[in-house]
GROMACS .gro file of C-alpha atoms in nm:
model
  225
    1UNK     CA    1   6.175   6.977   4.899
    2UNK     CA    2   5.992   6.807   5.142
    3UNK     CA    3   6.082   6.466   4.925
    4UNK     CA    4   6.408   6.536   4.899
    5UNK     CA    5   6.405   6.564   5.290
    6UNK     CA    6   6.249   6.213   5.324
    7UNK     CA    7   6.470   6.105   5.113
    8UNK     CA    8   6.788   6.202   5.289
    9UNK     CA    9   6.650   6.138   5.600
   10UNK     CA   10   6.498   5.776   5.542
   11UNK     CA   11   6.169   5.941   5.647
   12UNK     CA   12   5.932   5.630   5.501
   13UNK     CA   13   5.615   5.749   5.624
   14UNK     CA   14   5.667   6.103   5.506
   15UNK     CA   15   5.800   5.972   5.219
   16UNK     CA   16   5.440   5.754   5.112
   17UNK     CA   17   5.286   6.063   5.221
   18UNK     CA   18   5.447   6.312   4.938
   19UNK     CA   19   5.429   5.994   4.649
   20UNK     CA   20   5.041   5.990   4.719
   21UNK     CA   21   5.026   6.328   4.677
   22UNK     CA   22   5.227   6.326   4.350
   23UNK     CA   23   5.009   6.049   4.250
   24UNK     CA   24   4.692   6.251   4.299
   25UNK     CA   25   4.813   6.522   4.119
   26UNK     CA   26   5.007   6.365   3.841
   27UNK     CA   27   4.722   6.228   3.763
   28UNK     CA   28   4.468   6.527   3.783
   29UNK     CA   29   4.722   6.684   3.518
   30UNK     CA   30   4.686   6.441   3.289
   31UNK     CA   31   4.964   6.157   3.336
   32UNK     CA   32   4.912   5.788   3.269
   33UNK     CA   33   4.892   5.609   3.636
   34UNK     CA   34   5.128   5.337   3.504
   35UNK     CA   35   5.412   5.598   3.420
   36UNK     CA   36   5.357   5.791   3.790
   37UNK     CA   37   5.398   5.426   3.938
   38UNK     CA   38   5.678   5.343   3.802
   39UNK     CA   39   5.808   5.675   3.841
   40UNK     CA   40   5.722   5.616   4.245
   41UNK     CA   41   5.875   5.267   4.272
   42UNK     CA   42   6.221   5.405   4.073
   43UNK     CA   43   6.170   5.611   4.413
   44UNK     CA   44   6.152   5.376   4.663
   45UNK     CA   45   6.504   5.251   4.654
   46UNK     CA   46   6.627   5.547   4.754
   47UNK     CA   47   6.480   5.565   5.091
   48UNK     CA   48   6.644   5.260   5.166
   49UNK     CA   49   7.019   5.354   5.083
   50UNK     CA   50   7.154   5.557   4.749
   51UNK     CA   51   7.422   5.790   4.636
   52UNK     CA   52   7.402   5.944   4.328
   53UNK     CA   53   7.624   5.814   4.047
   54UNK     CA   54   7.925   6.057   4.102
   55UNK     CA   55   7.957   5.980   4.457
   56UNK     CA   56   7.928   5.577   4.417
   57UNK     CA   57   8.201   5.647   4.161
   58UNK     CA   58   8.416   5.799   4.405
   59UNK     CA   59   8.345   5.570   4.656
   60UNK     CA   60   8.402   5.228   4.434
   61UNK     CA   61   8.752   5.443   4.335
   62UNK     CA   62   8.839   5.485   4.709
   63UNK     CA   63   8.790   5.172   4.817
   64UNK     CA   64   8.975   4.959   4.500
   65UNK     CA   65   9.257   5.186   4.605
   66UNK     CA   66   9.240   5.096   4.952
   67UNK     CA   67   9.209   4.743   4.882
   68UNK     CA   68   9.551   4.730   4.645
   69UNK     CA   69   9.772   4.950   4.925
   70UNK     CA   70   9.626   4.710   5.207
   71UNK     CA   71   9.726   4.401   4.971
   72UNK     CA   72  10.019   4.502   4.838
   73UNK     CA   73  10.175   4.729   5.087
   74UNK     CA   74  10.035   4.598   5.460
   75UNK     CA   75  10.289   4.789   5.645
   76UNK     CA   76  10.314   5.130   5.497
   77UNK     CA   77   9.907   5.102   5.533
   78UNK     CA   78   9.885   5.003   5.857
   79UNK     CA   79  10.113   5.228   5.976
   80UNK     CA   80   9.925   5.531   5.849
   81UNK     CA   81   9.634   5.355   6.018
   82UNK     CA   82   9.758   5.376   6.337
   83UNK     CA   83   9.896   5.748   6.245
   84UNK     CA   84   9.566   5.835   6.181
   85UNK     CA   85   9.430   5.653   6.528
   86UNK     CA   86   9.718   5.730   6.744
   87UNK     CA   87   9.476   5.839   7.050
   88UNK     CA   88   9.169   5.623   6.966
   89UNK     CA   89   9.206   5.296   7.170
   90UNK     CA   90   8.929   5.084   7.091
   91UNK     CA   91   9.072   5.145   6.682
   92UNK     CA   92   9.419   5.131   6.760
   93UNK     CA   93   9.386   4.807   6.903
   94UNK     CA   94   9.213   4.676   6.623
   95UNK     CA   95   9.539   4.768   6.416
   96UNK     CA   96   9.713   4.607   6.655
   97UNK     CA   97   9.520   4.280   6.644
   98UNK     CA   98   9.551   4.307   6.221
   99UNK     CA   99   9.954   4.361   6.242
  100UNK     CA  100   9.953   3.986   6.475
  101UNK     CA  101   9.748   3.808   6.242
  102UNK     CA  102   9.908   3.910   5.919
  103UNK     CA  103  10.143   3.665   5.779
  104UNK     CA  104  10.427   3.752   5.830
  105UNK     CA  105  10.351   3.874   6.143
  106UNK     CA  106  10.407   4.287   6.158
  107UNK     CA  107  10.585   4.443   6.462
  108UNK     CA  108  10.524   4.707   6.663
  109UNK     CA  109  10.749   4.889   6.844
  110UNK     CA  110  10.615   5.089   7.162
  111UNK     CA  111  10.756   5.455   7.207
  112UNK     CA  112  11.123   5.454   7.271
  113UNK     CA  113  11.368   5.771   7.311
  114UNK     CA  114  11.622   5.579   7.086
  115UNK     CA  115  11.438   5.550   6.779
  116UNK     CA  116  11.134   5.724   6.787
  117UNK     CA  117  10.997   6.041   6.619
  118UNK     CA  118  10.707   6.271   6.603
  119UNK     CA  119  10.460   6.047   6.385
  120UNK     CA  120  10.495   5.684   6.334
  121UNK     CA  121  10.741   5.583   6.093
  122UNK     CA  122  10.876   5.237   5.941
  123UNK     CA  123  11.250   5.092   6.034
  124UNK     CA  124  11.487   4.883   5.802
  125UNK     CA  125  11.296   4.567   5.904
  126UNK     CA  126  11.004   4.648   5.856
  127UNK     CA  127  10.876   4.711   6.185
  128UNK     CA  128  10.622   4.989   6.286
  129UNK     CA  129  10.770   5.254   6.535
  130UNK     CA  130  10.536   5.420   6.805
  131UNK     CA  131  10.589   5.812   6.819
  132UNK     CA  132  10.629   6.038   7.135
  133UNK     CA  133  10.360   6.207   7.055
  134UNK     CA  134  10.138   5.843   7.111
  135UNK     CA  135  10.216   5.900   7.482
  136UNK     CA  136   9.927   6.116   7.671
  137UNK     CA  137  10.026   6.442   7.764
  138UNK     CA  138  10.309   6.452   7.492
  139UNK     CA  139  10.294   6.675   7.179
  140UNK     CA  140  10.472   6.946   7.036
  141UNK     CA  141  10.672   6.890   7.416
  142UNK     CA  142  10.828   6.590   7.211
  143UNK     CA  143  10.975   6.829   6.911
  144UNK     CA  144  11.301   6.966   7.058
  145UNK     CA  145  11.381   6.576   7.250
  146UNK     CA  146  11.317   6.435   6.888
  147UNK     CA  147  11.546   6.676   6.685
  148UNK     CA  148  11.805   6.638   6.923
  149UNK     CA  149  11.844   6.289   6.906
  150UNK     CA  150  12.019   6.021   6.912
  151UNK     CA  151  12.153   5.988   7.275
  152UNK     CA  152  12.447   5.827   7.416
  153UNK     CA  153  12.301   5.787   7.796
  154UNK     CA  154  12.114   5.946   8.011
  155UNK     CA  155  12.326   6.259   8.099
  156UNK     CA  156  12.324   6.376   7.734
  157UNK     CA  157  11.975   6.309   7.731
  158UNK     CA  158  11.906   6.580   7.998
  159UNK     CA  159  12.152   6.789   7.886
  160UNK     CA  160  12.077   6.801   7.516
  161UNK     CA  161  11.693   6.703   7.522
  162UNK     CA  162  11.620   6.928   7.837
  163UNK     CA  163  11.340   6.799   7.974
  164UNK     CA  164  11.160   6.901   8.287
  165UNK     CA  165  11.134   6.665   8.567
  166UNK     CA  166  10.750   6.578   8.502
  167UNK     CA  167  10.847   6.485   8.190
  168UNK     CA  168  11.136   6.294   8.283
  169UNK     CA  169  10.934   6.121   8.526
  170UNK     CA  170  10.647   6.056   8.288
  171UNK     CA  171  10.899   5.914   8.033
  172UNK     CA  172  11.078   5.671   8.297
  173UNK     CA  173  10.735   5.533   8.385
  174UNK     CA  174  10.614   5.507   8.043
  175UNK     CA  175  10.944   5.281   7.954
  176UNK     CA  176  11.008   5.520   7.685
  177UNK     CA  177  11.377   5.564   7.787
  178UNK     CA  178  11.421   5.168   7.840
  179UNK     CA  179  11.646   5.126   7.578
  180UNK     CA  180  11.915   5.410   7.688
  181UNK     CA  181  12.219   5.397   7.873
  182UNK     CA  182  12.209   5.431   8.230
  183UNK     CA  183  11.841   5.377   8.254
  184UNK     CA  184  11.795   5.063   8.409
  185UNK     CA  185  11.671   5.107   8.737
  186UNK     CA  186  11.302   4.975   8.790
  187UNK     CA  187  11.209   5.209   9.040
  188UNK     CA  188  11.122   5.576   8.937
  189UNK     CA  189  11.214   5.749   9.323
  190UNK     CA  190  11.581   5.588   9.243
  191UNK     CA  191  11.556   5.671   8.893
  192UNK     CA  192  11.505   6.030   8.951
  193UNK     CA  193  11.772   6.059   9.267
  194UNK     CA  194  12.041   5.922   8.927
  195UNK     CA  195  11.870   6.193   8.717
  196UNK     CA  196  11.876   6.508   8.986
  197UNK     CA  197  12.275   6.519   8.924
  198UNK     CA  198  12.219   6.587   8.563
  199UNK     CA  199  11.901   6.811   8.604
  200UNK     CA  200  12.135   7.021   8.833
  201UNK     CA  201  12.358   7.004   8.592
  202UNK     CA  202  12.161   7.143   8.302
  203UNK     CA  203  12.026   7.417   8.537
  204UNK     CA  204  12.361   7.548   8.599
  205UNK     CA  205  12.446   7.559   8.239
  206UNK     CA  206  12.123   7.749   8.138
  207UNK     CA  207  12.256   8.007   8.439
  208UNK     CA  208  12.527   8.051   8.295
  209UNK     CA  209  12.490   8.089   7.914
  210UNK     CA  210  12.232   8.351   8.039
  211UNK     CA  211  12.491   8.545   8.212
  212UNK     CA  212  12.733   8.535   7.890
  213UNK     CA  213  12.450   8.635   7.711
  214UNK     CA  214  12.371   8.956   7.960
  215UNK     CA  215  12.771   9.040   7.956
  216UNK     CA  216  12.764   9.001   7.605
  217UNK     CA  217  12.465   9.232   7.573
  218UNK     CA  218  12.619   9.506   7.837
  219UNK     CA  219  12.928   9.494   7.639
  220UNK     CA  220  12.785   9.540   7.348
  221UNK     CA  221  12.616   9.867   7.458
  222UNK     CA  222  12.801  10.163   7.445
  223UNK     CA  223  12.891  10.071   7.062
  224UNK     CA  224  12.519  10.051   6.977
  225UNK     CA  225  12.502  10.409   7.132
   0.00000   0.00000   0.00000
């Protein structure tokens, strides 16, 4: 065991320590020197670097795979690259930096309200769309503002995607709603002054389906008696 540990560990001193004392007692059982030698050199390789045969198998498999997706299909692969690395920025921009020097070049598009969704996805053209969720401080916030999309302007962005004023705000400054209609002021206090309207709006209508829904309920009372 205590081989096995040097082994795994790249412990060489250990390591020479436990093959001398095999050698000594190899030998004081009755095995030919030349055969414990070899038997120790066969050894040595492994404190260097070494998988066993099933796991170098699995490896070599892995990686030929790898290599035909990232040959054959550079888009689909670097896409689920940047899936994978969504929040990791020193990796994600070394996707980046692969998508600009492939030839032809492969497009990114940042985080937009228009098109994206909750994990990065492909478009007609070939081009590599940025999720919500990419944006810090965004997850499963994004879901209901993804299903309900598309969006014909801002106002039925509010209304239908609800979301809060933070988020609003974060969104506006992250020039995730640059592409929709109505949103093309630069400054976020007179963005949000255009958005209050609508946020008012969407308040009032959230009062008031709650009070159908308690009429509704009180109506419904004296039959469920």
């Amino acid at each position: 065991d205590i081989m096995r540990k040097a082994v795994s560990k790249k412990d060489l001193p250990t390591f020479e320590k436990v093959c001398k004392m095999f050698l000594e007692k190899a030998t004081a059982c009755g095995v030919d020197p030349s055969v414990v030698h070899r038997t120790v050199e066969s050894w040595k390789g492994f404190v260097g670097y070494a998988f066993n045969r099933a796991h170098a198998c699995s490896y070599a498999l892995l990686a030929y795979r790898g290599a035909y997706l990232r040959t054959y299909y550079p888009v689909e692969w670097l896409a689920a690259c940047i899936q994978s690395d969504i929040h990791k920025a020193e990796r994600l921009a070394g996707h980046r930096t692969e998508c600009d020097n492939e030839r032809p070049r492969i497009k990114i598009h940042m985080p937009d309200v228009t098109v994206s969704k909750m994990e990065v996805h492909i478009d007609d053209n070939d081009t590599i769309i940025l999720p919500l969720t990419s944006i810090k401080g965004f997850g499963g916030n994004c879901r209901h503002i993804v299903d309900s999309a598309p969006y014909s302007d801002l106002r039925d962005f509010i209304i239908r995607g609800e979301p809060t004023r933070t988020v609003l705000k974060n969104l506006f400054e992250e020039r995730v709603l640059r592409n929709l209609d109505g949103c093309k002021e630069t400054d976020v206090d007179t963005f949000m002054s255009k958005a209050e309207a609508y946020c008012v709006e969407l308040e009032s209508a959230k009062r008031e389906a709650k009070r159908e829904a308690k009429q509704t309920y009180t109506s419904l009372s004296p039959l469920q008696k």
